[in-house]
Short mmCIF file of C-alpha atoms in Angstrom, two decimals:
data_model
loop_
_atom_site.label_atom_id
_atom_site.label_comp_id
_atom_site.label_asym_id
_atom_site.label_seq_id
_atom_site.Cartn_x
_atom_site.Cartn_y
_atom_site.Cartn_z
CA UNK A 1 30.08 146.82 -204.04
CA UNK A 2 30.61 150.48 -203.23
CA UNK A 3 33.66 152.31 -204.74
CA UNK A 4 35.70 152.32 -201.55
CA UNK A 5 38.19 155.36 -201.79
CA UNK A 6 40.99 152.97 -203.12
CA UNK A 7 39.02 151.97 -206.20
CA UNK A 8 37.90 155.04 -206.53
CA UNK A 9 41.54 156.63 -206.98
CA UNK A 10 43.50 157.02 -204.24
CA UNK A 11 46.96 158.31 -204.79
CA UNK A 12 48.64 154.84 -205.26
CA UNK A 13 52.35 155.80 -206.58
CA UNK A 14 54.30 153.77 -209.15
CA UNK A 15 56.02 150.86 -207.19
CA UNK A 16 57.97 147.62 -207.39
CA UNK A 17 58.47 145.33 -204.35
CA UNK A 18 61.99 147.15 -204.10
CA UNK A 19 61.27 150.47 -204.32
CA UNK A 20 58.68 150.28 -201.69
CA UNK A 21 60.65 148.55 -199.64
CA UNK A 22 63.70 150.84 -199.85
CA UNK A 23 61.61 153.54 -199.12
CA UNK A 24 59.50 151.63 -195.96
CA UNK A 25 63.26 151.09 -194.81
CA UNK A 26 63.94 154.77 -195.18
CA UNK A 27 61.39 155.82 -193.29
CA UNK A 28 62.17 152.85 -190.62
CA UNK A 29 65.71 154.04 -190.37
CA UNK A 30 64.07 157.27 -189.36
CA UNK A 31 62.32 155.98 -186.86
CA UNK A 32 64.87 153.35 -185.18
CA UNK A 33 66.77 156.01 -184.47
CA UNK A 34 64.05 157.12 -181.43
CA UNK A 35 63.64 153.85 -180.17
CA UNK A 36 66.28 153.30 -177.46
CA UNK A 37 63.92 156.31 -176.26
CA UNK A 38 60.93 154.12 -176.17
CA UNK A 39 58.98 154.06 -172.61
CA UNK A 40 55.62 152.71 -171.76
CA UNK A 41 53.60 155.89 -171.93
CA UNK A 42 50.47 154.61 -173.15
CA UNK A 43 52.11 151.42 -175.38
CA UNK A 44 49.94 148.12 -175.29
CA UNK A 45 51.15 144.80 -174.99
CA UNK A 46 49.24 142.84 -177.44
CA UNK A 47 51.62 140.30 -179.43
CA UNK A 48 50.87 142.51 -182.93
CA UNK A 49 48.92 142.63 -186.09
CA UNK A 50 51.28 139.93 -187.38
CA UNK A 51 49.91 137.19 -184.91
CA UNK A 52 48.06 135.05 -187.68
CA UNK A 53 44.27 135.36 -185.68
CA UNK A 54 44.77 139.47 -185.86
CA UNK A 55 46.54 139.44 -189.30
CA UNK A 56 43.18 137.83 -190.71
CA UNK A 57 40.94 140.20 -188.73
CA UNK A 58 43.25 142.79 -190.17
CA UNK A 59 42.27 141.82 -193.88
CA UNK A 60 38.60 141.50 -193.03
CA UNK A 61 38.64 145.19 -191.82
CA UNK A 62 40.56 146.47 -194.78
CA UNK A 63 38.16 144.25 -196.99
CA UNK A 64 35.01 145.93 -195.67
CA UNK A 65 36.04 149.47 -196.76
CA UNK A 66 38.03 148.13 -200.13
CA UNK A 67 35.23 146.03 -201.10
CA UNK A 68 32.34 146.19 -198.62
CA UNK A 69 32.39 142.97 -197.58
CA UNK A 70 34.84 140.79 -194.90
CA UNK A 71 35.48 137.93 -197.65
CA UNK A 72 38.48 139.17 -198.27
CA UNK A 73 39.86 136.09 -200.31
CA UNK A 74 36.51 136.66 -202.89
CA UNK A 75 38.98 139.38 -204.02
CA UNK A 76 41.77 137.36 -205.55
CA UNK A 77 39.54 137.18 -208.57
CA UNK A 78 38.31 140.65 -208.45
CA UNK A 79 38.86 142.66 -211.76
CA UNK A 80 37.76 146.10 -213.57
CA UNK A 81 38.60 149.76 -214.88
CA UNK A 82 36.87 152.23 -212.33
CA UNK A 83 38.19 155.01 -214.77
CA UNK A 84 40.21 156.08 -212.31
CA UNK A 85 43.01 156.97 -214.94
CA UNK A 86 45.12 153.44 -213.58
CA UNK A 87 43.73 150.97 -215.81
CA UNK A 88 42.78 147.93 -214.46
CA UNK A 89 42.21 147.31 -210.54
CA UNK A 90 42.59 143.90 -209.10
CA UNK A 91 43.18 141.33 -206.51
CA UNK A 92 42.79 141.58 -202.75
CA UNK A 93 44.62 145.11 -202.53
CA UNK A 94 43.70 147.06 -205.77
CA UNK A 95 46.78 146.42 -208.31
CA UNK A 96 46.73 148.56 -210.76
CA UNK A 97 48.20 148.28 -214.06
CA UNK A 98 49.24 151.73 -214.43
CA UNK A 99 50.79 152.03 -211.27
CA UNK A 100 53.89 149.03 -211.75
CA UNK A 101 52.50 146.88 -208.66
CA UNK A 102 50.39 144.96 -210.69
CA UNK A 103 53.23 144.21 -213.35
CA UNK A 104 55.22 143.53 -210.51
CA UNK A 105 52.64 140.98 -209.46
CA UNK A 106 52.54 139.33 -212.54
CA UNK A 107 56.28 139.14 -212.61
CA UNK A 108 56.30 137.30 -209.29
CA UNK A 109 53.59 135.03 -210.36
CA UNK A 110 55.76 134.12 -213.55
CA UNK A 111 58.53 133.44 -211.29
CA UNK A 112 56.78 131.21 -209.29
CA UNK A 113 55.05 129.76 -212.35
CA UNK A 114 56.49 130.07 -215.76
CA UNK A 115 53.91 129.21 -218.25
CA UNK A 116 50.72 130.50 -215.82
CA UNK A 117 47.76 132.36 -217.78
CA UNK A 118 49.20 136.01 -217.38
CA UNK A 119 52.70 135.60 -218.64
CA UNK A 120 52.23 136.19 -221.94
CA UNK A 121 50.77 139.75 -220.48
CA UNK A 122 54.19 141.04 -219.12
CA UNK A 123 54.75 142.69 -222.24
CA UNK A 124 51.41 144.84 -222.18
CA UNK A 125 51.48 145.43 -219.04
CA UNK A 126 55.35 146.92 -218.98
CA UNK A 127 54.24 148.95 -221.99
CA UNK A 128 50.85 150.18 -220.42
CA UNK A 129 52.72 150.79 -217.18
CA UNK A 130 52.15 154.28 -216.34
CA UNK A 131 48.99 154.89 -218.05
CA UNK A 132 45.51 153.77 -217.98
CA UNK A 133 45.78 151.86 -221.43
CA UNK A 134 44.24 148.54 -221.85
CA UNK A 135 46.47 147.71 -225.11
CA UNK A 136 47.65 144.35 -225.62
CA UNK A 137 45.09 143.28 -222.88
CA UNK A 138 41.38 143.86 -223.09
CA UNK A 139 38.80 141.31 -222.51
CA UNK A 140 40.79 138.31 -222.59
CA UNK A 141 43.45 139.69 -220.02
CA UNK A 142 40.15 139.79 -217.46
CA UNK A 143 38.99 136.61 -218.44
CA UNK A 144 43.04 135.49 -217.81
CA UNK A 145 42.97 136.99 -214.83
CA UNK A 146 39.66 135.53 -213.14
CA UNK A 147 41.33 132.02 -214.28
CA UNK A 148 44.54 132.79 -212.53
CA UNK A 149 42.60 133.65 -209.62
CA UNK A 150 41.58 129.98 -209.24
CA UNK A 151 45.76 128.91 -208.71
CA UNK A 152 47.00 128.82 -205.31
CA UNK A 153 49.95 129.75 -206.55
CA UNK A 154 48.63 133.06 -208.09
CA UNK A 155 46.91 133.67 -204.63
CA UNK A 156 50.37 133.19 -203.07
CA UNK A 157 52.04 135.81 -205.11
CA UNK A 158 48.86 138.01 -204.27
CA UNK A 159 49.70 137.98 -200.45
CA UNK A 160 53.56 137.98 -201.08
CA UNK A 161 53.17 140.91 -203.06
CA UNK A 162 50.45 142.59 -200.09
CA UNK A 163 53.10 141.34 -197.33
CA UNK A 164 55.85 142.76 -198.74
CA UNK A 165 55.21 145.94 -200.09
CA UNK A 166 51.86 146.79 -197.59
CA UNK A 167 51.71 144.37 -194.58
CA UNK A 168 55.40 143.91 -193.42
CA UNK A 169 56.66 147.70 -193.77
CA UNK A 170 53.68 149.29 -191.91
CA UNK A 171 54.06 146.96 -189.50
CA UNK A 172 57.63 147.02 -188.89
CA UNK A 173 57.01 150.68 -188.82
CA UNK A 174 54.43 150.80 -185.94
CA UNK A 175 56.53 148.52 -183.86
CA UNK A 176 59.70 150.91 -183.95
CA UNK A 177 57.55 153.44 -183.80
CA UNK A 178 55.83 151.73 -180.11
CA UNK A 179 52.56 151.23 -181.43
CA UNK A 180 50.52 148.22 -180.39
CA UNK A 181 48.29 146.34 -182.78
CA UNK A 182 45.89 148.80 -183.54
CA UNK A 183 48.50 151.48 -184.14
CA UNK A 184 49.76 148.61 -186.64
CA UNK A 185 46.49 147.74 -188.68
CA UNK A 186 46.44 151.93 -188.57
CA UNK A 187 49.41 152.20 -190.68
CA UNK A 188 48.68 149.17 -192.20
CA UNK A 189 45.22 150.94 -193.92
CA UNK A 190 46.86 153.67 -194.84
CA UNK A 191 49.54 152.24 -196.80
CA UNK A 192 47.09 150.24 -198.86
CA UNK A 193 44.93 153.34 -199.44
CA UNK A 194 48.22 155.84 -199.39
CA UNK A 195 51.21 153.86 -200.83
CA UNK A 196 54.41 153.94 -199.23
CA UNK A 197 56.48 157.15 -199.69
CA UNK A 198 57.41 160.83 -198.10
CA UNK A 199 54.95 163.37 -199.94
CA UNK A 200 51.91 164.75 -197.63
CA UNK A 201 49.59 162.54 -199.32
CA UNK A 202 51.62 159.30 -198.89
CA UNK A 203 52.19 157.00 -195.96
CA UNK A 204 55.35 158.34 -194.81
CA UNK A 205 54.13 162.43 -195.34
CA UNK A 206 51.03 161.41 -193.20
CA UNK A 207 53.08 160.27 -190.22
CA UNK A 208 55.68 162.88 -190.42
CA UNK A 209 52.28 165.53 -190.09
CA UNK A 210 51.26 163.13 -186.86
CA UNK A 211 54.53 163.40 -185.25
CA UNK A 212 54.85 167.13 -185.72
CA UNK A 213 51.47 167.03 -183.64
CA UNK A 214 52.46 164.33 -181.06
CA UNK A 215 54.90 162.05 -179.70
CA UNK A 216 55.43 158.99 -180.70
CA UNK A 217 55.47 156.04 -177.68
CA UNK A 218 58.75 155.28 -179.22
CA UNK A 219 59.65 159.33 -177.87
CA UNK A 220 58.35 158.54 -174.60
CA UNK A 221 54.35 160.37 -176.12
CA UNK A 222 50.91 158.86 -175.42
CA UNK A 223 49.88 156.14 -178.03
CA UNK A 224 46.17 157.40 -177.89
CA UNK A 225 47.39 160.73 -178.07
CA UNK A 226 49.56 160.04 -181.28
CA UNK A 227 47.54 157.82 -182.79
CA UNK A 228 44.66 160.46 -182.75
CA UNK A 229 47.13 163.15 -184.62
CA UNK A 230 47.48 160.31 -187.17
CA UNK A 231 44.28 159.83 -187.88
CA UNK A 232 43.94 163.79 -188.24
CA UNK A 233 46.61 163.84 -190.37
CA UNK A 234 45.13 161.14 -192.25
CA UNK A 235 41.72 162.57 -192.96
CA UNK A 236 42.86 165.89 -193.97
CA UNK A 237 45.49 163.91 -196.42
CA UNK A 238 42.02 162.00 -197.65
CA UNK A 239 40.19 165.18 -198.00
CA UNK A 240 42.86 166.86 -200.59
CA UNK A 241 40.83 164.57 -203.12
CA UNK A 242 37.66 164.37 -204.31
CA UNK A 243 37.46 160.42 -203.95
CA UNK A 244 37.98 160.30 -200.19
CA UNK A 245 34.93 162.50 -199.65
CA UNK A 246 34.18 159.99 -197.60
CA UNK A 247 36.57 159.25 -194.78
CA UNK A 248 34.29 156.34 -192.56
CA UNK A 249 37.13 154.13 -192.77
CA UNK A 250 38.79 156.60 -190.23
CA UNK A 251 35.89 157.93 -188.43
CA UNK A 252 33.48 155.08 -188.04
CA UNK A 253 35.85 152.51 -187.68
CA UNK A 254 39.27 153.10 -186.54
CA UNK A 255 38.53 156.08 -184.54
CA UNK A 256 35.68 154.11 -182.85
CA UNK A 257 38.29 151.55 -181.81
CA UNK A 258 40.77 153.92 -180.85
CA UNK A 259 37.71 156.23 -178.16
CA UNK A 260 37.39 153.05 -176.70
CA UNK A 261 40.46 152.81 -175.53
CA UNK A 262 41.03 149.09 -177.83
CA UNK A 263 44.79 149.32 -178.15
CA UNK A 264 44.96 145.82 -178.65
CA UNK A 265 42.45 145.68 -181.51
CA UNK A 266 40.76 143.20 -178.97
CA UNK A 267 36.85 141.58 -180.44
CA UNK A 268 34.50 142.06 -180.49
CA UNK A 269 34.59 144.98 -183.19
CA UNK A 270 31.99 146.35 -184.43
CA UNK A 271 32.08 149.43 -187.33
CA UNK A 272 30.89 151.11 -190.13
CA UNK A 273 31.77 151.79 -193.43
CA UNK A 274 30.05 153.61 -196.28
CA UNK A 275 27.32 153.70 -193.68
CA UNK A 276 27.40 149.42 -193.25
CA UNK A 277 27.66 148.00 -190.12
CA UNK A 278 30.20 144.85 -189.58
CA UNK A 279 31.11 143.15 -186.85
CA UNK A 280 33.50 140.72 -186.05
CA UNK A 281 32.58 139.12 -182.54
CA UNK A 282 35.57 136.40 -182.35
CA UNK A 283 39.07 136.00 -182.98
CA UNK A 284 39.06 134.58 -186.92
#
């Protein structure tokens, strides 16, 4: 596996399901407000990134720069410190037990299923929230983990928790803001590399850059022209740290589908990250 830029310590912020979705609503509200503007100056017509055949396609693109590979659902077990100062990284988008989303996670999981493997965790991992100590969990909390991983149920809570604090608000947020489905899965990858929130670095701070540069379709602007000041504003976000040296996620894949004009995030795709080529030559 190469260390994508995620693993590798991208500036993930300390999150619950709530917070990030008050602040994706925040930022939504923002937005809304434009949208009675909205024209068709360069908007596509594709049904979204939340029809299920795209929404797949979507996690097999995020999966080959998170984890260099489009078997995305391998990941549910995934597991490990990359001494990135967050403690353990895991699942199919990179919770992090300093960060709150994974104790979040776990939270949900016990919800859903008193008694599972990692319950008896929640204590550790509320007390090694914030830092990137492994105290009260260790080898056996892996070894939990990669157990879990085997429970549908855990896998659930996995895509609940990716849905509701990634999936859904970037979404939502392209929509209002007139984007078509590759404007979506745009937003999308940056809030799972980004985390939601309104500092330059974050998902919100890197569209409020864009919009300073371009319209959105929502205010009547070009979608190709926008989504190109995203992406700018996106790099140059990426290149304020030393673990997004490399930005191929952006240039040799979304930017490749965005020069050929793919607003609809149509197959067949074919990219590069990390210098690997992928294709994907069918709807999933």
């Amino acid at each position: 596996m190469h260390t994508s830029p995620h693993r590798a310590g991208a500036p993930r912020r300390t999150l619950t399901r709530r917070t990030a979705l008050a602040a994706a609503a925040a930022v939504l509200a923002a937005g809304t407000a434009t949208l009675s503007m909205a024209g068709t100056a360069g908007a596509s017509t594709a049904t979204g990134l939340d029809d299920p055949h795209k929404k797949e396609m979507a996690m097999e693109l995020v999966s080959s720069a998170e984890n260099s590979s489009l078997d995305w659902k391998a990941q549910y077990k995934y597991i490990e410190d990359i001494g990135d100062g967050r403690g353990y990284t895991a699942g199919i988008i990179g919770f992090c037990s300093g960060t709150g989303d994974m104790l979040e996670l776990v939270q949900h999981y016990t919800d859903m299923e008193p008694g599972n493997p990692l319950a008896k965790y929640l204590p550790a991992l509320e007390a090694d929230n914030g830092s990137d100590s492994h105290s009260g969990l260790g080898s056996a909390f892996v070894s939990a983990w990669k157990t879990a991983a085997k429970d549908t149920v855990f896998q659930q809570a996995q895509d609940d928790e990716r849905d509701d604090v990634y999936f859904n608000p970037a979404v939502d947020q392209a929509k209002s803001d007139g984007l078509g489905t590759l404007g979506q899965f745009i937003y999308y990858d940056a809030m799972v590399m980004h985390g939601p929130g309104d500092d330059p670095v974050s998902f919100g701070g890197i569209r409020k850059t864009a919009m300073k540069k371009a319209k959105t379709p929502a205010q009547g602007g070009d979608e190709t022209k926008y989504l190109n000041a995203y992406l700018d504003a996106r790099k140059a976000a990426m290149l304020t740290e030393a673990a997004h040296d490399d930005t191929s996620r952006v240039d040799t894949e979304q930017r490749v589908f965005l020069n050929a004009g793919n607003l609809n995030l149509d197959p067949p795709l074919h990219w590069k990250t990390y210098g690997d080529s992928y294709e994907i030559l069918t709807l999933p």
